[in-house]
C-alpha positions as a Markdown table, in Angstrom:
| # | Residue | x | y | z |
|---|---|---|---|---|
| 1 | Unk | 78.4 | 176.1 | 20.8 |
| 2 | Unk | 75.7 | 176.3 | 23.6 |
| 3 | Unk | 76.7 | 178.6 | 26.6 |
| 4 | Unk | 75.4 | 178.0 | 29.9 |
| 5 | Unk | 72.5 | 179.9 | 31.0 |
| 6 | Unk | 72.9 | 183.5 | 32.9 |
| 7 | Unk | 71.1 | 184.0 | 35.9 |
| 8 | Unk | 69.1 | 186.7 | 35.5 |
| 9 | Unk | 69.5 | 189.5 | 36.8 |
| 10 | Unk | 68.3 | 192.8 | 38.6 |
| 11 | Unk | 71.3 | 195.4 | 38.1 |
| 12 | Unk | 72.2 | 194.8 | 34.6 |
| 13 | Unk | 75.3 | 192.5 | 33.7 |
| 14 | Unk | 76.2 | 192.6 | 37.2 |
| 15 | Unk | 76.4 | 188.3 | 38.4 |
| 16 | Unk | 73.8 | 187.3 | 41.3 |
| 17 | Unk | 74.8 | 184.7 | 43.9 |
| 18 | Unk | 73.8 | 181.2 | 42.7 |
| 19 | Unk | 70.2 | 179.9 | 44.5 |
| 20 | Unk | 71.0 | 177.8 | 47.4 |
| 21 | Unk | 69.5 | 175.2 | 45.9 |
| 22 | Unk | 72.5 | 175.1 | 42.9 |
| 23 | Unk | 75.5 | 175.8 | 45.2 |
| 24 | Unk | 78.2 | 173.6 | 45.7 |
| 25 | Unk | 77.9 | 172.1 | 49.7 |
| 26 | Unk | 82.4 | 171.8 | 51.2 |
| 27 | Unk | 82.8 | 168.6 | 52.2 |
| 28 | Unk | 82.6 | 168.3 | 55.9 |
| 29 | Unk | 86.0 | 168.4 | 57.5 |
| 30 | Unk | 87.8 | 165.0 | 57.8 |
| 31 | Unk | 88.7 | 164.0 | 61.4 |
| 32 | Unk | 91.5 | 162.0 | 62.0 |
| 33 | Unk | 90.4 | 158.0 | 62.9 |
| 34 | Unk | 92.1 | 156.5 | 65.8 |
| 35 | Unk | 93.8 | 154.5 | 64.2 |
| 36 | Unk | 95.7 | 157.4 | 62.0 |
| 37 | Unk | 95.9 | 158.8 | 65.3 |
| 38 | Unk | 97.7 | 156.0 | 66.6 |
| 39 | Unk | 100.0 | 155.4 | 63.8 |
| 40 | Unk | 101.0 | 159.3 | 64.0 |
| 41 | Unk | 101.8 | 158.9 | 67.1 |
| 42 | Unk | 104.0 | 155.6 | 67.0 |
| 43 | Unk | 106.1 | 157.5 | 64.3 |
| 44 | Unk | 106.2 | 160.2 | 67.1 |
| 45 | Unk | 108.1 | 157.7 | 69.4 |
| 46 | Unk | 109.8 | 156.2 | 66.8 |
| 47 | Unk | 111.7 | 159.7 | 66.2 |
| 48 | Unk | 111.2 | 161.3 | 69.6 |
| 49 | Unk | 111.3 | 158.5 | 72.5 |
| 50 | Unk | 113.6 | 160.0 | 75.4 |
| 51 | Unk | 116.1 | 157.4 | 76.1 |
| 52 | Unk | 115.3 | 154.2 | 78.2 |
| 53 | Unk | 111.7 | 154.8 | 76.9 |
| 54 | Unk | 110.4 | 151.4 | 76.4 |
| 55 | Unk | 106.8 | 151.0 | 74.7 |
| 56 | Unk | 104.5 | 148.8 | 72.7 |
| 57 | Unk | 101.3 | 148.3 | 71.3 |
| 58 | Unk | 99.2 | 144.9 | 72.5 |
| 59 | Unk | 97.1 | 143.9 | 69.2 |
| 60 | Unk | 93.6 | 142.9 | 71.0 |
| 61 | Unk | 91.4 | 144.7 | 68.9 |
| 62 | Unk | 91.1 | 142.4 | 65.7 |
| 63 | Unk | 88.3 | 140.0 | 64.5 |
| 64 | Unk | 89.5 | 136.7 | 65.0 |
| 65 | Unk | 88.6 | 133.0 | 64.6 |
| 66 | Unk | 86.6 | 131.4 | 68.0 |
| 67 | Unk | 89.3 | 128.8 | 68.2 |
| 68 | Unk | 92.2 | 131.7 | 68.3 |
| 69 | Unk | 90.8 | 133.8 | 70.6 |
| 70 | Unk | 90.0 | 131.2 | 73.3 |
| 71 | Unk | 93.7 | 130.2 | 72.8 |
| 72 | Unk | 94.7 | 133.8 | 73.1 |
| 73 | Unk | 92.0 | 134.2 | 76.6 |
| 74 | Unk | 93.8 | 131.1 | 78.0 |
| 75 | Unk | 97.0 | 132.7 | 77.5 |
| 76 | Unk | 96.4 | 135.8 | 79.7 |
| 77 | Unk | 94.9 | 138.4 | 77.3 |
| 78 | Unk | 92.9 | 140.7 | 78.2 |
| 79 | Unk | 90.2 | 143.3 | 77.0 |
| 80 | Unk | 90.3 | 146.8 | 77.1 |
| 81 | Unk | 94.2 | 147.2 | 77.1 |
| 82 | Unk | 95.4 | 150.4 | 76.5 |
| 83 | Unk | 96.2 | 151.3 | 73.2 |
| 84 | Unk | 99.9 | 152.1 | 74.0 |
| 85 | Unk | 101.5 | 151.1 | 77.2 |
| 86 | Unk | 105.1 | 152.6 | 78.2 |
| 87 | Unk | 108.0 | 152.1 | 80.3 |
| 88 | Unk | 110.7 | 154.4 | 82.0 |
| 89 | Unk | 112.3 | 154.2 | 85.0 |
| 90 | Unk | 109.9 | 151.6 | 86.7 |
| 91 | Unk | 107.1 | 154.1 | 86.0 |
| 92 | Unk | 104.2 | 152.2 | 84.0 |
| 93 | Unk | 102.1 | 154.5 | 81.3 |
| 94 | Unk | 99.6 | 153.7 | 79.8 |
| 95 | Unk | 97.3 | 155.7 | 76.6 |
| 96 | Unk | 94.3 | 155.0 | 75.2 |
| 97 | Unk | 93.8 | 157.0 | 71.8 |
| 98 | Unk | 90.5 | 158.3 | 71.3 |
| 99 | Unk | 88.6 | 160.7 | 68.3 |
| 100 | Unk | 88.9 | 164.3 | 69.3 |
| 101 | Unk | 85.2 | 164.0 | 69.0 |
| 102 | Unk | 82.3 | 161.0 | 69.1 |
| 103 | Unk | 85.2 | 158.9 | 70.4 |
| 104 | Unk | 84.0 | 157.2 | 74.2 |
| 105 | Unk | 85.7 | 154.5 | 76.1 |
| 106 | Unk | 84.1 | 151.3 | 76.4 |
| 107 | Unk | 83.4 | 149.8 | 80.4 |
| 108 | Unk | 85.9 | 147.2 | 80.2 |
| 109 | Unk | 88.2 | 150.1 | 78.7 |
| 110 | Unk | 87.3 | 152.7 | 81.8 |
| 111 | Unk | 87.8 | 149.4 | 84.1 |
| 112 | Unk | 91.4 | 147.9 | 83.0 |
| 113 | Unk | 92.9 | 152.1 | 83.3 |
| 114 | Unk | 91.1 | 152.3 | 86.1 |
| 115 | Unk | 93.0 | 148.5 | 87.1 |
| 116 | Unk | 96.3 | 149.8 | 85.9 |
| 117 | Unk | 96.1 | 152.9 | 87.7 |
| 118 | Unk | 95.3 | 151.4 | 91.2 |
| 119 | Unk | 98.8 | 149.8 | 90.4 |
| 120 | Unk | 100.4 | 152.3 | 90.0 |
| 121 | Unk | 100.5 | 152.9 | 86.3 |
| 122 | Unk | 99.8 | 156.6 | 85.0 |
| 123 | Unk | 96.7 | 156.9 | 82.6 |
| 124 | Unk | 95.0 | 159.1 | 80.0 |
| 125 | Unk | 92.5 | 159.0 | 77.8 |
| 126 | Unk | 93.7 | 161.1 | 74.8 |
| 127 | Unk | 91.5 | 162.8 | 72.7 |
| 128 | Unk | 93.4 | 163.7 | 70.1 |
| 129 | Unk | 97.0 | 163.3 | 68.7 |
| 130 | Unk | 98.0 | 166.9 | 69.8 |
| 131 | Unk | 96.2 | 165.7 | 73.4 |
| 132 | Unk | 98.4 | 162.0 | 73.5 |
| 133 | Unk | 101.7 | 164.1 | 72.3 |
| 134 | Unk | 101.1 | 166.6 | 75.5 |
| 135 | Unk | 100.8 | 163.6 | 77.4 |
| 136 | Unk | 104.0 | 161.9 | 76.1 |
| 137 | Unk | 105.6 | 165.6 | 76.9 |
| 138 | Unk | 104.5 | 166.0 | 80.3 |
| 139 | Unk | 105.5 | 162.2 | 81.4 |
| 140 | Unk | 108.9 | 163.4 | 79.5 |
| 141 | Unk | 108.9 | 160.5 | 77.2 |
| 142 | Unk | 109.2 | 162.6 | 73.9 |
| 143 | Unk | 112.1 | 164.7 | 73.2 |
């Protein structure tokens, strides 16, 4: 049975860290996507939504056909929607999830919150799903 080499060694039996060349490199850390992020937090309002909360997601982001999304342009959609947009009390909100980092908003992104906030509507830009849950908790939409 062949054993595996021994480094050698300058103090006897005693073991010598590995070269640096033969270590082992840790994987990098793995960052939540956005959309994990986003998923995370619908299951957040799907447990936690104060009462009268009303919220949704407007699917915009897929790769579609030509013919289907000229259909859907005629119909009124727009780019840059928010990711999540909520409802209490008359009070408009509206979230767009982003990385906690190498995540950026997009122009037509920064100009529909900026749109929906000269309406009236309160905006963020979460970085984060422990940054979009403190925004849920300040607006008091999460128990």
């Amino acid at each position: 049975m062949k054993t595996a080499p021994r480094m050698p060694s300058c103090r006897g039996d005693v073991p010598q860290p590995l070269p640096a060349a033969m270590r082992t490199h840790r994987a990098p850390i793995q960052r939540m996507t956005e959309e994990a992020i986003h998923r995370a937090l619908v299951q957040h309002l799907e447990r936690r939504a104060a009462h009268g909360v009303v919220w949704w997601h407007t699917p915009n982001g897929d790769i579609r056909h030509k013919g289907a999304a000229g259909r859907l342009k005629a119909l009124g959609t727009k780019a840059g929607m928010p990711d999540l947009l909520l409802l209490a009390d008359g009070q408009l909100y509206a979230l767009e999830i982003k990385r906690e980092t190498g995540g950026r908003l997009s122009d037509v992104q920064r100009r529909r919150l900026g749109e929906l906030a000269g309406a009236g509507a309160l905006t963020v830009e979460a970085r984060g799903l422990d940054a979009a849950v403190g925004a849920l908790k300040r607006w008091g939409l999460i128990r």
